[in-house]
């Protein structure tokens, strides 16, 4: 509910920065591989794919093979929904009705775009590598060659006001007063 909503951008960024995996959903309208049924009004299965990401300032960076379905869809500019979720713990109450979970989650809506400038792309790849491993890892590795850079597609999703939703639950069980003496924990 509303009491779990987070509106502080720094807290949202902290959640994004402590996670590495995002699930990205998008529509497959018009793609026959995802056709549910073919009648007068065809419907298509949506897709959700998980991938690594790194926050770079006010945007998220994704990368992958240029031929991958996810990267091709992201680069096309279609509307997407990105979900980042961390389970912090189970919350067991005196009755299953009040069981819950503590979590923090961010949802980002928007349209990604490809990073086409070669210098910016190489900088983004360094940010991604260091963000998914550790700062300085890129400098410890062999530099990517031109063929590897060309085979990799980098996309950027801006983090715009109004397109970010964040919720956090970090609370004990909400047991009813009548259940407090029930002999279970």
Tab-separated table of C-alpha atoms in Angstrom:
chain	number	residue	atom	x	y	z
A	1	UNK	CA	0.000	0.000	0.000
A	2	UNK	CA	0.835	3.669	0.173
A	3	UNK	CA	2.678	3.247	3.502
A	4	UNK	CA	5.258	1.107	1.663
A	5	UNK	CA	5.854	3.562	-1.159
A	6	UNK	CA	9.245	5.256	-1.323
A	7	UNK	CA	9.611	8.601	-3.047
A	8	UNK	CA	13.187	9.478	-2.122
A	9	UNK	CA	15.370	9.141	-5.242
A	10	UNK	CA	18.515	8.460	-3.187
A	11	UNK	CA	16.819	5.492	-1.497
A	12	UNK	CA	15.626	4.243	-4.886
A	13	UNK	CA	19.186	4.549	-6.221
A	14	UNK	CA	20.539	2.676	-3.190
A	15	UNK	CA	18.171	-0.221	-3.956
A	16	UNK	CA	19.182	-0.200	-7.616
A	17	UNK	CA	22.881	-0.093	-6.693
A	18	UNK	CA	22.740	-3.057	-4.306
A	19	UNK	CA	21.166	-5.372	-6.880
A	20	UNK	CA	22.558	-6.823	-10.102
A	21	UNK	CA	19.675	-8.593	-11.844
A	22	UNK	CA	16.612	-7.048	-13.462
A	23	UNK	CA	13.591	-8.690	-15.051
A	24	UNK	CA	12.501	-6.814	-18.161
A	25	UNK	CA	9.031	-7.265	-19.627
A	26	UNK	CA	7.826	-6.188	-23.033
A	27	UNK	CA	5.103	-6.898	-25.558
A	28	UNK	CA	5.583	-9.171	-28.551
A	29	UNK	CA	2.694	-7.776	-30.573
A	30	UNK	CA	3.051	-8.775	-34.198
A	31	UNK	CA	5.726	-11.439	-33.631
A	32	UNK	CA	4.275	-14.753	-34.866
A	33	UNK	CA	6.572	-16.768	-32.546
A	34	UNK	CA	4.552	-15.419	-29.598
A	35	UNK	CA	1.053	-15.766	-31.061
A	36	UNK	CA	-1.458	-17.086	-28.503
A	37	UNK	CA	-4.222	-17.664	-31.036
A	38	UNK	CA	-4.905	-16.518	-34.542
A	39	UNK	CA	-8.475	-15.374	-34.947
A	40	UNK	CA	-10.123	-12.080	-35.744
A	41	UNK	CA	-8.266	-10.493	-32.817
A	42	UNK	CA	-4.838	-12.096	-32.389
A	43	UNK	CA	-3.171	-11.924	-28.985
A	44	UNK	CA	0.508	-12.361	-28.207
A	45	UNK	CA	2.321	-13.652	-25.144
A	46	UNK	CA	4.316	-10.981	-23.340
A	47	UNK	CA	7.928	-11.770	-22.493
A	48	UNK	CA	9.926	-11.326	-19.296
A	49	UNK	CA	13.689	-11.823	-19.493
A	50	UNK	CA	16.237	-11.388	-16.732
A	51	UNK	CA	19.620	-9.783	-17.242
A	52	UNK	CA	22.384	-7.984	-15.434
A	53	UNK	CA	22.248	-4.211	-15.159
A	54	UNK	CA	24.197	-1.333	-13.676
A	55	UNK	CA	22.999	2.137	-12.743
A	56	UNK	CA	24.979	4.929	-14.387
A	57	UNK	CA	23.819	8.250	-12.941
A	58	UNK	CA	20.198	8.755	-13.937
A	59	UNK	CA	19.953	5.691	-16.176
A	60	UNK	CA	20.272	1.916	-16.222
A	61	UNK	CA	22.710	0.187	-18.581
A	62	UNK	CA	22.140	-3.249	-20.141
A	63	UNK	CA	24.373	-5.209	-22.477
A	64	UNK	CA	24.351	-8.437	-24.411
A	65	UNK	CA	24.923	-10.012	-27.780
A	66	UNK	CA	23.673	-7.793	-30.574
A	67	UNK	CA	21.605	-10.726	-31.867
A	68	UNK	CA	19.814	-11.443	-28.568
A	69	UNK	CA	16.040	-11.019	-28.448
A	70	UNK	CA	16.251	-8.810	-25.363
A	71	UNK	CA	18.867	-6.432	-26.731
A	72	UNK	CA	17.124	-6.165	-30.108
A	73	UNK	CA	13.822	-5.338	-28.390
A	74	UNK	CA	15.458	-2.800	-26.063
A	75	UNK	CA	17.284	-1.117	-28.943
A	76	UNK	CA	14.040	-0.840	-30.924
A	77	UNK	CA	12.658	1.613	-28.353
A	78	UNK	CA	9.546	-0.363	-27.431
A	79	UNK	CA	7.943	0.381	-24.046
A	80	UNK	CA	9.399	-1.804	-21.305
A	81	UNK	CA	8.928	-2.472	-17.614
A	82	UNK	CA	12.003	-3.252	-15.505
A	83	UNK	CA	11.576	-4.980	-12.147
A	84	UNK	CA	14.246	-5.245	-9.452
A	85	UNK	CA	13.219	-7.193	-6.338
A	86	UNK	CA	15.058	-8.302	-3.216
A	87	UNK	CA	13.564	-10.585	-0.600
A	88	UNK	CA	14.845	-9.570	2.827
A	89	UNK	CA	13.016	-12.174	4.900
A	90	UNK	CA	9.878	-14.094	5.672
A	91	UNK	CA	7.500	-12.576	8.222
A	92	UNK	CA	5.678	-15.277	10.157
A	93	UNK	CA	2.716	-14.227	12.242
A	94	UNK	CA	0.455	-16.070	14.682
A	95	UNK	CA	-1.961	-16.757	11.827
A	96	UNK	CA	-1.187	-17.357	8.144
A	97	UNK	CA	-3.545	-14.481	7.342
A	98	UNK	CA	-0.851	-12.074	8.538
A	99	UNK	CA	2.217	-13.831	7.108
A	100	UNK	CA	4.147	-11.560	4.789
A	101	UNK	CA	7.616	-10.844	3.447
A	102	UNK	CA	10.045	-8.013	3.996
A	103	UNK	CA	11.375	-6.762	0.687
A	104	UNK	CA	12.501	-3.830	-1.356
A	105	UNK	CA	11.526	-3.416	-4.990
A	106	UNK	CA	11.854	-0.893	-7.796
A	107	UNK	CA	9.848	-0.778	-11.014
A	108	UNK	CA	10.976	1.413	-13.910
A	109	UNK	CA	8.847	2.119	-16.974
A	110	UNK	CA	10.289	3.604	-20.133
A	111	UNK	CA	12.040	3.124	-23.413
A	112	UNK	CA	15.691	2.186	-23.727
A	113	UNK	CA	17.912	3.290	-26.571
A	114	UNK	CA	21.122	1.884	-28.019
A	115	UNK	CA	24.459	3.458	-27.127
A	116	UNK	CA	25.891	3.999	-30.616
A	117	UNK	CA	28.862	6.315	-30.088
A	118	UNK	CA	31.942	4.039	-29.856
A	119	UNK	CA	33.644	6.051	-27.103
A	120	UNK	CA	30.452	6.184	-25.011
A	121	UNK	CA	29.856	2.465	-25.660
A	122	UNK	CA	33.357	1.544	-24.424
A	123	UNK	CA	32.859	3.707	-21.324
A	124	UNK	CA	29.477	2.052	-20.720
A	125	UNK	CA	31.031	-1.417	-21.061
A	126	UNK	CA	33.649	-0.478	-18.461
A	127	UNK	CA	30.915	0.792	-16.105
A	128	UNK	CA	28.951	-2.432	-16.642
A	129	UNK	CA	31.963	-4.698	-16.092
A	130	UNK	CA	33.123	-2.843	-12.979
A	131	UNK	CA	29.536	-2.605	-11.678
A	132	UNK	CA	28.760	-6.293	-12.097
A	133	UNK	CA	32.109	-7.387	-10.639
A	134	UNK	CA	34.273	-4.855	-8.766
A	135	UNK	CA	35.717	-1.424	-9.405
A	136	UNK	CA	38.868	-1.732	-11.473
A	137	UNK	CA	38.089	-5.169	-12.923
A	138	UNK	CA	38.122	-3.798	-16.486
A	139	UNK	CA	41.731	-2.655	-16.032
A	140	UNK	CA	42.736	-6.150	-14.831
A	141	UNK	CA	41.371	-7.838	-17.969
A	142	UNK	CA	42.473	-7.957	-21.574
A	143	UNK	CA	40.875	-5.067	-23.434
A	144	UNK	CA	37.908	-6.012	-25.594
A	145	UNK	CA	38.836	-6.112	-29.259
A	146	UNK	CA	36.828	-4.438	-32.024
A	147	UNK	CA	35.019	-7.666	-32.954
A	148	UNK	CA	33.889	-8.172	-29.341
A	149	UNK	CA	32.762	-4.559	-29.035
A	150	UNK	CA	30.884	-4.781	-32.341
A	151	UNK	CA	29.176	-8.021	-31.227
A	152	UNK	CA	27.928	-6.360	-28.032
A	153	UNK	CA	24.906	-4.106	-27.892
A	154	UNK	CA	24.646	-1.644	-25.003
A	155	UNK	CA	21.313	-0.016	-24.199
A	156	UNK	CA	20.471	2.787	-21.773
A	157	UNK	CA	17.171	3.326	-19.948
A	158	UNK	CA	16.688	6.837	-18.507
A	159	UNK	CA	15.357	7.015	-14.930
A	160	UNK	CA	12.721	9.714	-15.371
A	161	UNK	CA	10.547	11.279	-12.676
A	162	UNK	CA	7.108	9.705	-12.783
A	163	UNK	CA	8.413	6.477	-14.363
A	164	UNK	CA	9.829	4.958	-11.179
A	165	UNK	CA	7.863	3.112	-8.513
A	166	UNK	CA	9.451	1.860	-5.314
A	167	UNK	CA	8.081	-0.121	-2.380
A	168	UNK	CA	9.749	-1.324	0.797
A	169	UNK	CA	8.393	-3.500	3.595
A	170	UNK	CA	10.557	-3.817	6.689
A	171	UNK	CA	8.285	-4.588	9.618
A	172	UNK	CA	7.380	-7.268	12.147
A	173	UNK	CA	4.184	-9.321	11.866
A	174	UNK	CA	0.918	-7.472	12.316
A	175	UNK	CA	-0.686	-9.921	14.705
A	176	UNK	CA	-4.209	-9.316	15.958
A	177	UNK	CA	-4.430	-8.551	19.680
A	178	UNK	CA	-6.513	-11.709	20.242
A	179	UNK	CA	-3.690	-13.845	18.748
A	180	UNK	CA	-0.785	-12.496	20.789
A	181	UNK	CA	-1.033	-15.259	23.425
A	182	UNK	CA	-1.391	-18.066	20.871
A	183	UNK	CA	1.388	-20.611	21.564
A	184	UNK	CA	3.388	-20.363	18.365
A	185	UNK	CA	6.012	-17.954	17.205
